[in-house]
Amino acid sequence: MAALTTLGDEARIALDTLAGRASGLVSPSLRLGVTGLSRAGKTVFITALVHNLIHGGRLPLFEAQKSGRIARAYLEHQPDDTVPRFQYEDHVAALVDERVWPDSTRAISELRLTIDYESASGWGRLFSRGRLSLDIVDYPGEWLLDLPLLGKDFLAFSQEAHDLAQLPIRADLAADWLRLAAATDPDSDADEMVARRLAESFTTYLRACKEDRRALSTLPPGRFLMPGDLEGSPALTFAPLPGIGEQRARPGSLRAMMERRYESYKTHVVKPFFRDHVARLDRQIVLIDAMQALNVGPEAVADLERALTEILACFRAGRGSLFSGLFSRRIDRILIAATKADHIHHESHDRLQAIVRRLADRAIERASFSGADVEILAMAAVRATREGTVKQGRETLPVIIGTPLSGETIGDETFDGTTETAIFPGDLPAKADSVLSDLSRGATSPIRFVRFRPPRLERTAEGVRLSLPHIRLDRALNYLVGDHLA
Ligand code: GDP
């Protein structure tokens, strides 16, 4: 009976869609996933992209816009009623009116942007004007890194967490959790308070990896740092138990409880997220904060490469993929974009891109990645700086000019958040390989990094405020949606 009902529902959905198509109510849609680890720049990217399209921003490398074929871009109701809406208006108000960075991504959200355009080919124009609905899906990269858990039982998960915690770069941060875990008997009776203490201690360790100046990327479970609406629920009140063996858990024991919760995390959190969201994407942009990693040093760069490898493995197509059974659509283009390129002079942009390409090539190789076209880009979704030169003695140095955020420091100077300053950011080396190998030999970072406030928007002579400035955002757009507007 249940199966019949399901069939009926599905048939109705199919009919609805067909009827919509026939009456022209349903325009073709493209689902664009935007991901990246926390603080990579997802919120800023989506806000800048939508703002530039709606306000006809300067996008010379976005062919459809440059040739004047985009008639209108506007926000519409999103198709998925149960997914929170991306708070575009709030983010624009923060960026443009208050000149502060918007609140970062904490959970999944979605926004539908519809674009009315004219087809480039005479053939297409003969038939009709085009309309494309771009469904932008913003989600934490941390959640993506949960995918490998589906192939692991609680024992394997516990052992792996234990092994990673022994690594020199993590060991001191993990010490408290390891001590608590060692003092806990997995075979003792299940106790909610013990489970909670272990989960909290494990979460504190994961958070320290991220927040410490080490800038290490997250280890699963991804919801421990980005709980979304699951904060405090039993599905998140578990932790790995190092030291357990192959034997079965005693019913009623702490281990049995932890195992059950781990399994329900996989069944009720990880799997539905993939099936309902990731598996339905057509295109994907993965944002990475290469500037921050380069600034922190070699371990952070190596860690970024590890995270990128794991992220790409999630999108691997075909046999041997972790998730082939669940993908209903196929992602055919992936853009790996290093954001915040406005922190360096334009002479270094291609160099940043080359470094990211090296990282991505190694990740592609390690993940045996295939199945989608992958492109690499160094960009800034919002350009917070201008370029200039400063004379120092006989030398003319290229500088970037911006307003450092309040509290940022260079040497012994601390900025107040209102003063514009010229900064010589340093140069990235011409050879990508050399920065990676120098870094792995323990060299210090070649760049000087301060965080800037969002830019003040210029006005035209008529008093119209110009759109948000960017670096190569148009190139990203052209790659991600350009072919659907042909
Ligand atoms: P999310 O966690 O991926 O949503 O990250 P956000 O989009 O909130 O970005 C995190 C922080 O990175 C912001 O608060 C900004 O300080 C900085 N940021 C992001 N994108 C840019 C950019 O294009 N230029 C500059 N200068 N800073 C950026």
Short mmCIF file of C-alpha atoms and ligand atoms in Angstrom, two decimals:
data_model
loop_
_atom_site.label_atom_id
_atom_site.label_comp_id
_atom_site.label_asym_id
_atom_site.label_seq_id
_atom_site.Cartn_x
_atom_site.Cartn_y
_atom_site.Cartn_z
CA MET A 1 0.00 0.00 0.00
CA ALA A 2 2.76 2.34 0.98
CA ALA A 3 4.53 1.68 -2.30
CA LEU A 4 1.38 2.49 -4.24
CA THR A 5 1.01 5.82 -2.50
CA THR A 6 4.60 6.66 -3.32
CA LEU A 7 4.07 5.75 -6.92
CA GLY A 8 0.98 7.91 -7.02
CA ASP A 9 2.86 10.87 -5.56
CA GLU A 10 5.69 10.51 -7.98
CA ALA A 11 3.35 10.23 -10.93
CA ARG A 12 1.58 13.37 -9.79
CA ILE A 13 4.85 15.24 -9.47
CA ALA A 14 5.83 14.15 -12.96
CA LEU A 15 2.48 15.29 -14.32
CA ASP A 16 2.70 18.64 -12.54
CA THR A 17 6.10 19.19 -14.09
CA LEU A 18 4.88 18.26 -17.54
CA ALA A 19 1.85 20.49 -17.27
CA GLY A 20 4.10 23.32 -16.09
CA ARG A 21 6.45 22.79 -19.00
CA ALA A 22 3.64 22.78 -21.55
CA SER A 23 2.18 26.03 -20.26
CA GLY A 24 5.61 27.64 -20.13
CA LEU A 25 5.45 28.01 -16.36
CA VAL A 26 8.59 26.02 -15.72
CA SER A 27 11.75 27.56 -17.09
CA PRO A 28 14.90 25.49 -17.36
CA SER A 29 16.82 25.53 -14.13
CA LEU A 30 20.45 25.11 -13.28
CA ARG A 31 21.41 24.15 -9.74
CA LEU A 32 24.68 25.72 -8.71
CA GLY A 33 26.28 24.45 -5.49
CA VAL A 34 28.52 26.89 -3.61
CA THR A 35 30.72 25.28 -1.01
CA GLY A 36 34.03 25.66 0.79
CA LEU A 37 35.19 25.36 4.38
CA SER A 38 33.96 27.97 6.83
CA ARG A 39 35.27 31.51 6.15
CA ALA A 40 36.28 30.56 2.59
CA GLY A 41 34.04 33.30 1.19
CA LYS A 42 30.75 31.59 0.18
CA THR A 43 28.41 34.26 1.55
CA VAL A 44 30.40 37.10 0.03
CA PHE A 45 30.63 35.27 -3.32
CA ILE A 46 26.88 34.65 -3.65
CA THR A 47 25.99 38.15 -2.52
CA ALA A 48 28.41 39.75 -4.99
CA LEU A 49 27.33 37.50 -7.85
CA VAL A 50 23.63 38.21 -7.40
CA HIS A 51 24.19 41.93 -6.80
CA ASN A 52 26.27 42.32 -9.96
CA LEU A 53 23.74 40.44 -12.09
CA ILE A 54 20.69 42.29 -10.76
CA HIS A 55 22.33 45.69 -11.01
CA GLY A 56 24.08 45.16 -14.34
CA GLY A 57 27.55 45.36 -12.82
CA ARG A 58 30.77 45.58 -14.78
CA LEU A 59 31.25 42.03 -16.06
CA PRO A 60 33.27 42.33 -19.29
CA LEU A 61 34.34 38.68 -19.30
CA PHE A 62 30.78 37.39 -18.88
CA GLU A 63 29.89 37.11 -22.56
CA ALA A 64 26.09 37.17 -22.27
CA GLN A 65 26.22 40.40 -20.28
CA LYS A 66 28.92 42.04 -22.36
CA SER A 67 27.05 41.48 -25.62
CA GLY A 68 23.92 42.99 -24.10
CA ARG A 69 21.88 39.80 -24.29
CA ILE A 70 20.73 39.80 -20.67
CA ALA A 71 17.42 41.59 -20.53
CA ARG A 72 16.81 41.24 -16.81
CA ALA A 73 17.93 39.27 -13.76
CA TYR A 74 15.66 39.11 -10.72
CA LEU A 75 15.01 37.07 -7.58
CA GLU A 76 12.11 34.64 -7.49
CA HIS A 77 10.65 32.23 -4.95
CA GLN A 78 12.88 29.23 -4.59
CA PRO A 79 11.48 25.83 -5.53
CA ASP A 80 12.33 24.07 -2.22
CA ASP A 81 10.01 25.17 0.57
CA THR A 82 11.87 23.34 3.33
CA VAL A 83 15.30 24.91 2.72
CA PRO A 84 16.05 28.27 4.37
CA ARG A 85 16.37 31.15 1.94
CA PHE A 86 19.82 32.76 1.49
CA GLN A 87 19.43 36.10 3.26
CA TYR A 88 20.57 38.15 0.28
CA GLU A 89 18.99 41.46 1.29
CA ASP A 90 20.57 41.41 4.77
CA HIS A 91 23.96 40.59 3.32
CA VAL A 92 23.78 43.39 0.76
CA ALA A 93 22.76 45.86 3.47
CA ALA A 94 25.77 44.85 5.56
CA LEU A 95 28.24 45.02 2.68
CA VAL A 96 26.99 48.12 0.90
CA ASP A 97 25.37 50.28 3.58
CA GLU A 98 27.36 49.42 6.69
CA ARG A 99 30.60 48.36 5.01
CA VAL A 100 30.91 45.31 7.24
CA TRP A 101 31.29 41.71 6.08
CA PRO A 102 28.01 39.78 6.25
CA ASP A 103 27.33 36.85 8.59
CA SER A 104 28.99 33.70 7.27
CA THR A 105 27.32 30.48 6.18
CA ARG A 106 26.19 28.33 9.15
CA ALA A 107 23.89 25.89 7.33
CA ILE A 108 22.37 25.17 3.94
CA SER A 109 20.39 27.91 2.20
CA GLU A 110 19.09 28.56 -1.25
CA LEU A 111 18.23 31.44 -3.59
CA ARG A 112 16.60 31.47 -7.03
CA LEU A 113 17.81 34.04 -9.52
CA THR A 114 16.02 34.12 -12.84
CA ILE A 115 17.70 35.50 -15.93
CA ASP A 116 15.81 36.64 -19.04
CA TYR A 117 18.12 36.63 -22.02
CA GLU A 118 18.24 36.56 -25.79
CA SER A 119 19.79 33.57 -27.43
CA ALA A 120 23.08 34.26 -29.19
CA SER A 121 22.31 32.07 -32.18
CA GLY A 122 19.85 33.26 -34.80
CA TRP A 123 18.31 29.82 -34.66
CA GLY A 124 17.50 30.14 -30.95
CA ARG A 125 16.21 33.67 -31.34
CA LEU A 126 13.78 32.45 -33.94
CA PHE A 127 11.99 30.37 -31.35
CA SER A 128 11.82 32.46 -28.23
CA ARG A 129 13.57 34.54 -25.70
CA GLY A 130 15.33 32.44 -23.13
CA ARG A 131 14.74 32.25 -19.41
CA LEU A 132 17.05 30.45 -17.03
CA SER A 133 16.41 29.92 -13.34
CA LEU A 134 19.64 29.68 -11.44
CA ASP A 135 19.13 27.90 -8.11
CA ILE A 136 22.09 28.79 -5.93
CA VAL A 137 22.63 26.32 -3.07
CA ASP A 138 25.00 27.48 -0.32
CA TYR A 139 26.24 24.77 2.04
CA PRO A 140 29.18 24.25 4.43
CA GLY A 141 32.14 22.29 3.03
CA GLU A 142 32.33 20.67 6.48
CA TRP A 143 29.11 18.78 5.68
CA LEU A 144 30.59 17.53 2.43
CA LEU A 145 33.54 16.03 4.29
CA ASP A 146 31.08 13.72 6.08
CA LEU A 147 30.56 11.67 2.92
CA PRO A 148 33.41 9.19 3.62
CA LEU A 149 31.68 8.27 6.92
CA LEU A 150 29.05 6.39 4.92
CA GLY A 151 31.66 3.77 4.11
CA LYS A 152 32.93 3.44 7.69
CA ASP A 153 31.57 1.65 10.74
CA PHE A 154 31.95 3.03 14.25
CA LEU A 155 35.12 1.03 14.87
CA ALA A 156 36.87 2.38 11.76
CA PHE A 157 35.68 5.92 12.56
CA SER A 158 37.04 5.64 16.12
CA GLN A 159 40.40 4.26 15.04
CA GLU A 160 40.87 6.92 12.37
CA ALA A 161 39.96 9.75 14.72
CA HIS A 162 42.44 8.34 17.21
CA ASP A 163 45.26 8.05 14.63
CA LEU A 164 44.75 11.62 13.36
CA ALA A 165 44.75 12.94 16.92
CA GLN A 166 48.24 11.46 17.40
CA LEU A 167 49.75 13.56 14.56
CA PRO A 168 52.23 16.12 15.91
CA ILE A 169 50.22 19.09 14.58
CA ARG A 170 47.06 17.93 16.37
CA ALA A 171 48.33 16.01 19.41
CA ASP A 172 48.43 18.86 21.94
CA LEU A 173 44.99 20.09 20.91
CA ALA A 174 43.58 16.58 21.26
CA ALA A 175 45.23 15.84 24.63
CA ASP A 176 42.22 16.62 26.86
CA TRP A 177 39.82 14.57 24.76
CA LEU A 178 42.24 11.63 24.53
CA ARG A 179 42.72 11.69 28.30
CA LEU A 180 38.99 11.71 28.94
CA ALA A 181 38.42 8.93 26.40
CA ALA A 182 41.19 6.81 27.94
CA ALA A 183 39.57 7.17 31.37
CA THR A 184 36.18 6.03 30.06
CA ASP A 185 35.20 2.37 29.97
CA PRO A 186 33.28 1.72 26.72
CA ASP A 187 31.68 -1.33 28.33
CA SER A 188 30.23 0.62 31.28
CA ASP A 189 26.48 1.25 31.36
CA ALA A 190 25.27 3.88 28.89
CA ASP A 191 25.13 7.26 30.60
CA GLU A 192 23.85 10.42 28.92
CA MET A 193 26.17 12.70 30.89
CA VAL A 194 29.26 10.69 30.00
CA ALA A 195 28.23 10.74 26.33
CA ARG A 196 27.73 14.47 26.49
CA ARG A 197 31.08 15.16 28.15
CA LEU A 198 32.89 13.07 25.53
CA ALA A 199 31.03 14.76 22.66
CA GLU A 200 31.79 18.21 24.08
CA SER A 201 35.45 17.43 24.62
CA PHE A 202 35.80 16.02 21.09
CA THR A 203 34.06 19.10 19.65
CA THR A 204 36.36 21.41 21.60
CA TYR A 205 39.34 19.64 20.05
CA LEU A 206 37.90 19.95 16.50
CA ARG A 207 37.18 23.61 17.08
CA ALA A 208 40.72 24.26 18.33
CA CYS A 209 42.19 22.77 15.14
CA LYS A 210 40.19 25.28 13.19
CA GLU A 211 40.49 28.37 15.34
CA ASP A 212 44.07 28.08 16.41
CA ARG A 213 46.55 29.90 14.20
CA ARG A 214 47.16 26.52 12.60
CA ALA A 215 44.06 26.95 10.40
CA LEU A 216 43.66 23.21 10.03
CA SER A 217 40.61 22.09 8.16
CA THR A 218 37.89 20.17 9.90
CA LEU A 219 37.66 16.46 10.55
CA PRO A 220 34.30 14.75 10.49
CA PRO A 221 31.62 14.70 11.80
CA GLY A 222 31.00 18.01 10.04
CA ARG A 223 27.91 18.91 12.10
CA PHE A 224 29.96 19.06 15.29
CA LEU A 225 31.28 22.45 14.18
CA MET A 226 28.42 23.41 11.85
CA PRO A 227 25.37 21.85 13.56
CA GLY A 228 22.73 23.76 11.58
CA ASP A 229 19.43 23.08 13.34
CA LEU A 230 20.69 19.90 15.04
CA GLU A 231 22.52 21.62 17.89
CA GLY A 232 22.25 19.55 21.08
CA SER A 233 20.27 16.69 19.50
CA PRO A 234 21.13 13.06 20.37
CA ALA A 235 22.31 12.46 16.80
CA LEU A 236 25.21 14.79 17.64
CA THR A 237 25.82 13.53 21.18
CA PHE A 238 28.43 10.90 20.43
CA ALA A 239 32.19 10.71 20.01
CA PRO A 240 34.73 8.19 18.75
CA LEU A 241 35.85 5.68 21.37
CA PRO A 242 39.55 4.93 20.88
CA GLY A 243 40.68 1.58 22.18
CA ILE A 244 37.59 -0.47 21.32
CA GLY A 245 38.19 -3.78 19.55
CA GLU A 246 36.43 -6.01 17.03
CA GLN A 247 34.13 -7.63 19.62
CA ARG A 248 30.44 -6.72 19.59
CA ALA A 249 29.19 -4.04 21.94
CA ARG A 250 27.30 -5.24 25.02
CA PRO A 251 23.66 -4.17 24.78
CA GLY A 252 23.01 -1.29 27.15
CA SER A 253 26.68 -0.23 27.22
CA LEU A 254 28.13 3.17 26.46
CA ARG A 255 29.72 1.76 23.32
CA ALA A 256 26.37 0.40 22.11
CA MET A 257 24.79 3.82 22.62
CA MET A 258 27.62 5.64 20.82
CA GLU A 259 27.47 3.15 17.94
CA ARG A 260 23.74 3.58 17.55
CA ARG A 261 24.03 7.36 17.50
CA TYR A 262 26.87 7.26 15.00
CA GLU A 263 24.77 5.07 12.72
CA SER A 264 21.78 7.37 13.06
CA TYR A 265 23.98 10.38 12.27
CA LYS A 266 24.84 8.63 9.00
CA THR A 267 21.28 7.55 8.24
CA HIS A 268 19.36 10.63 9.32
CA VAL A 269 21.87 13.42 8.74
CA VAL A 270 24.57 12.58 6.20
CA LYS A 271 22.60 10.50 3.71
CA PRO A 272 19.53 12.74 3.38
CA PHE A 273 21.77 15.78 2.96
CA PHE A 274 23.53 14.16 0.02
CA ARG A 275 20.42 12.70 -1.53
CA ASP A 276 18.31 15.83 -1.22
CA HIS A 277 20.90 18.49 -1.97
CA VAL A 278 24.35 17.53 -3.25
CA ALA A 279 23.10 14.81 -5.59
CA ARG A 280 20.78 17.25 -7.36
CA LEU A 281 23.46 19.79 -8.32
CA ASP A 282 24.45 20.51 -11.93
CA ARG A 283 27.44 22.74 -11.29
CA GLN A 284 29.68 23.32 -8.31
CA ILE A 285 32.05 26.04 -7.17
CA VAL A 286 34.49 25.13 -4.39
CA LEU A 287 35.90 28.22 -2.71
CA ILE A 288 39.22 27.92 -0.94
CA ASP A 289 41.07 30.39 1.22
CA ALA A 290 44.53 29.84 -0.20
CA MET A 291 45.64 33.29 0.98
CA GLN A 292 45.03 32.37 4.60
CA ALA A 293 46.79 29.02 4.24
CA LEU A 294 49.81 30.62 2.54
CA ASN A 295 49.87 33.19 5.30
CA VAL A 296 49.86 30.60 8.09
CA GLY A 297 52.47 28.31 6.57
CA PRO A 298 53.36 24.87 5.24
CA GLU A 299 51.15 22.69 7.47
CA ALA A 300 48.10 24.77 6.61
CA VAL A 301 48.88 24.50 2.87
CA ALA A 302 49.32 20.72 3.14
CA ASP A 303 46.10 20.50 5.11
CA LEU A 304 44.25 22.55 2.48
CA GLU A 305 45.45 20.13 -0.17
CA ARG A 306 44.16 17.21 1.93
CA ALA A 307 40.75 18.85 2.33
CA LEU A 308 40.59 19.62 -1.41
CA THR A 309 41.39 15.99 -2.22
CA GLU A 310 38.56 14.81 0.00
CA ILE A 311 36.14 17.33 -1.45
CA LEU A 312 36.96 16.31 -5.03
CA ALA A 313 36.58 12.64 -4.10
CA CYS A 314 32.96 13.44 -3.18
CA PHE A 315 32.24 14.58 -6.72
CA ARG A 316 34.04 11.72 -8.42
CA ALA A 317 31.76 10.11 -10.97
CA GLY A 318 31.26 6.53 -12.02
CA ARG A 319 32.24 3.24 -10.50
CA GLY A 320 34.27 3.40 -7.34
CA SER A 321 32.61 6.64 -6.37
CA LEU A 322 31.44 6.69 -2.78
CA PHE A 323 28.05 7.78 -3.71
CA SER A 324 27.24 6.76 -7.28
CA GLY A 325 23.89 5.25 -6.33
CA LEU A 326 22.58 8.50 -4.93
CA PHE A 327 23.46 10.95 -7.67
CA SER A 328 20.45 11.70 -9.82
CA ARG A 329 22.07 14.39 -11.91
CA ARG A 330 25.67 14.66 -12.87
CA ILE A 331 27.86 17.62 -12.04
CA ASP A 332 29.59 18.45 -15.31
CA ARG A 333 31.62 21.50 -14.28
CA ILE A 334 33.51 22.26 -11.09
CA LEU A 335 35.27 25.56 -10.46
CA ILE A 336 37.94 25.65 -7.76
CA ALA A 337 38.33 29.30 -6.90
CA ALA A 338 40.80 30.96 -4.55
CA THR A 339 39.02 34.03 -3.22
CA LYS A 340 40.37 37.24 -1.67
CA ALA A 341 42.89 37.89 -4.47
CA ASP A 342 42.38 41.59 -3.69
CA HIS A 343 44.90 41.06 -0.88
CA ILE A 344 47.71 40.96 -3.41
CA HIS A 345 48.81 43.12 -6.32
CA HIS A 346 47.46 42.13 -9.75
CA GLU A 347 50.95 41.07 -10.81
CA SER A 348 50.59 38.21 -8.35
CA HIS A 349 47.08 37.11 -9.39
CA ASP A 350 48.32 34.69 -12.03
CA ARG A 351 50.85 33.40 -9.56
CA LEU A 352 48.16 32.70 -6.98
CA GLN A 353 46.19 30.93 -9.68
CA ALA A 354 49.24 28.82 -10.57
CA ILE A 355 49.73 27.82 -6.93
CA VAL A 356 46.10 26.78 -6.62
CA ARG A 357 46.37 24.89 -9.91
CA ARG A 358 49.31 22.92 -8.50
CA LEU A 359 47.33 22.12 -5.33
CA ALA A 360 44.29 21.12 -7.37
CA ASP A 361 46.30 18.99 -9.82
CA ARG A 362 47.77 17.04 -6.96
CA ALA A 363 44.33 16.69 -5.37
CA ILE A 364 42.81 15.52 -8.68
CA GLU A 365 45.53 12.94 -9.04
CA ARG A 366 45.26 11.71 -5.47
CA ALA A 367 41.49 11.50 -5.58
CA SER A 368 41.67 9.73 -8.99
CA PHE A 369 39.14 12.32 -9.94
CA SER A 370 37.30 12.14 -13.25
CA GLY A 371 33.85 12.79 -14.62
CA ALA A 372 33.64 16.59 -14.66
CA ASP A 373 35.51 19.45 -16.22
CA VAL A 374 37.55 21.25 -13.53
CA GLU A 375 38.68 24.86 -13.86
CA ILE A 376 40.87 26.93 -11.52
CA LEU A 377 40.59 30.65 -10.78
CA ALA A 378 42.11 33.27 -8.50
CA MET A 379 39.46 35.90 -7.83
CA ALA A 380 37.94 38.33 -5.36
CA ALA A 381 34.16 38.31 -5.16
CA VAL A 382 34.38 41.74 -3.55
CA ARG A 383 37.39 43.87 -4.17
CA ALA A 384 38.19 45.72 -0.96
CA THR A 385 41.41 47.36 -2.20
CA ARG A 386 42.75 49.62 -4.94
CA GLU A 387 46.24 49.49 -6.38
CA GLY A 388 48.86 52.20 -6.29
CA THR A 389 52.57 52.79 -6.06
CA VAL A 390 54.72 54.20 -3.32
CA LYS A 391 58.16 55.72 -3.82
CA GLN A 392 60.75 54.46 -1.40
CA GLY A 393 64.09 56.12 -2.11
CA ARG A 394 64.72 55.37 -5.74
CA GLU A 395 62.41 52.42 -5.87
CA THR A 396 58.75 52.49 -6.84
CA LEU A 397 56.86 49.79 -4.99
CA PRO A 398 53.46 48.42 -6.05
CA VAL A 399 51.04 48.68 -3.12
CA ILE A 400 47.42 47.92 -2.33
CA ILE A 401 45.30 50.54 -0.65
CA GLY A 402 42.36 49.77 1.61
CA THR A 403 40.89 50.25 5.06
CA PRO A 404 42.20 47.51 7.38
CA LEU A 405 39.56 46.16 9.79
CA SER A 406 39.66 47.54 13.29
CA GLY A 407 42.19 45.62 15.39
CA GLU A 408 44.29 44.34 12.46
CA THR A 409 48.03 44.84 12.95
CA ILE A 410 51.19 45.13 10.90
CA GLY A 411 54.38 45.17 12.97
CA ASP A 412 53.53 47.33 15.97
CA GLU A 413 50.84 49.35 14.18
CA THR A 414 47.22 48.59 15.09
CA PHE A 415 44.46 49.84 12.76
CA ASP A 416 41.26 51.57 13.85
CA GLY A 417 38.93 50.48 11.02
CA THR A 418 38.53 53.97 9.55
CA THR A 419 41.96 54.88 8.19
CA GLU A 420 42.92 54.10 4.63
CA THR A 421 46.40 52.62 4.37
CA ALA A 422 48.80 51.62 1.62
CA ILE A 423 50.34 48.20 2.17
CA PHE A 424 53.12 46.49 0.31
CA PRO A 425 51.67 42.98 0.32
CA GLY A 426 54.79 41.14 -0.84
CA ASP A 427 55.10 39.03 -3.96
CA LEU A 428 54.19 35.47 -4.58
CA PRO A 429 57.09 33.73 -6.31
CA ALA A 430 56.92 33.29 -10.08
CA LYS A 431 57.17 29.52 -9.88
CA ALA A 432 54.26 27.75 -8.20
CA ASP A 433 56.35 24.70 -7.38
CA SER A 434 58.90 26.79 -5.56
CA VAL A 435 56.39 28.26 -3.12
CA LEU A 436 55.07 24.80 -2.31
CA SER A 437 58.47 23.21 -1.88
CA ASP A 438 59.91 26.23 -0.01
CA LEU A 439 56.93 26.13 2.28
CA SER A 440 57.36 22.43 2.90
CA ARG A 441 60.94 23.15 3.87
CA GLY A 442 59.63 25.50 6.49
CA ALA A 443 60.12 28.89 4.80
CA THR A 444 58.05 31.75 6.15
CA SER A 445 55.11 33.11 4.21
CA PRO A 446 55.93 35.38 1.26
CA ILE A 447 52.89 37.61 1.78
CA ARG A 448 51.77 40.10 4.37
CA PHE A 449 48.12 39.67 5.17
CA VAL A 450 45.69 42.08 6.79
CA ARG A 451 41.92 41.93 6.51
CA PHE A 452 40.24 44.96 4.96
CA ARG A 453 36.78 46.47 5.31
CA PRO A 454 34.44 46.16 2.33
CA PRO A 455 34.97 49.01 -0.15
CA ARG A 456 33.12 52.32 -0.26
CA LEU A 457 31.01 52.22 -3.42
CA GLU A 458 31.66 55.01 -5.90
CA ARG A 459 28.79 57.04 -7.32
CA THR A 460 28.39 58.25 -10.90
CA ALA A 461 27.99 61.95 -11.71
CA GLU A 462 24.21 61.35 -11.55
CA GLY A 463 24.52 59.98 -8.03
CA VAL A 464 23.87 56.35 -8.98
CA ARG A 465 25.83 53.98 -6.81
CA LEU A 466 28.05 51.66 -8.85
CA SER A 467 27.91 47.92 -8.34
CA LEU A 468 30.30 45.98 -6.11
CA PRO A 469 33.83 45.88 -7.52
CA HIS A 470 35.42 42.45 -7.96
CA ILE A 471 38.32 40.60 -9.54
CA ARG A 472 37.45 37.97 -12.18
CA LEU A 473 33.97 37.30 -10.81
CA ASP A 474 32.82 37.64 -14.42
CA ARG A 475 35.15 34.85 -15.46
CA ALA A 476 33.66 32.59 -12.78
CA LEU A 477 30.13 33.41 -13.98
CA ASN A 478 31.01 32.77 -17.59
CA TYR A 479 32.35 29.33 -16.77
CA LEU A 480 29.54 28.36 -14.40
CA VAL A 481 26.46 29.57 -16.33
CA GLY A 482 27.62 31.12 -19.64
CA ASP A 483 26.90 28.06 -21.81
CA HIS A 484 23.29 27.92 -20.57
CA LEU A 485 22.69 31.42 -21.90
CA ALA A 486 24.02 30.71 -25.37
P1 GDP B 1 31.76 31.68 4.43
O1 GDP B 1 31.98 31.11 5.80
O2 GDP B 1 32.33 30.76 3.38
O3 GDP B 1 30.34 32.08 4.14
O4 GDP B 1 32.69 32.98 4.35
P2 GDP B 1 32.30 34.53 4.11
O5 GDP B 1 31.74 34.72 2.75
O6 GDP B 1 31.47 35.00 5.24
O7 GDP B 1 33.74 35.17 4.16
C1 GDP B 1 34.54 35.11 5.33
C2 GDP B 1 35.39 36.35 5.43
O8 GDP B 1 36.36 36.36 4.39
C3 GDP B 1 34.62 37.65 5.25
O9 GDP B 1 34.06 38.06 6.46
C4 GDP B 1 35.68 38.58 4.74
O10 GDP B 1 36.47 39.06 5.81
C5 GDP B 1 36.57 37.67 3.92
N1 GDP B 1 36.25 37.70 2.46
C6 GDP B 1 35.44 36.86 1.77
N2 GDP B 1 35.45 37.15 0.46
C7 GDP B 1 36.29 38.19 0.30
C8 GDP B 1 36.75 38.96 -0.84
O11 GDP B 1 36.36 38.72 -2.00
N3 GDP B 1 37.66 39.96 -0.59
C9 GDP B 1 38.10 40.23 0.67
N4 GDP B 1 38.97 41.23 0.83
N5 GDP B 1 37.70 39.54 1.75
C10 GDP B 1 36.82 38.54 1.57
#
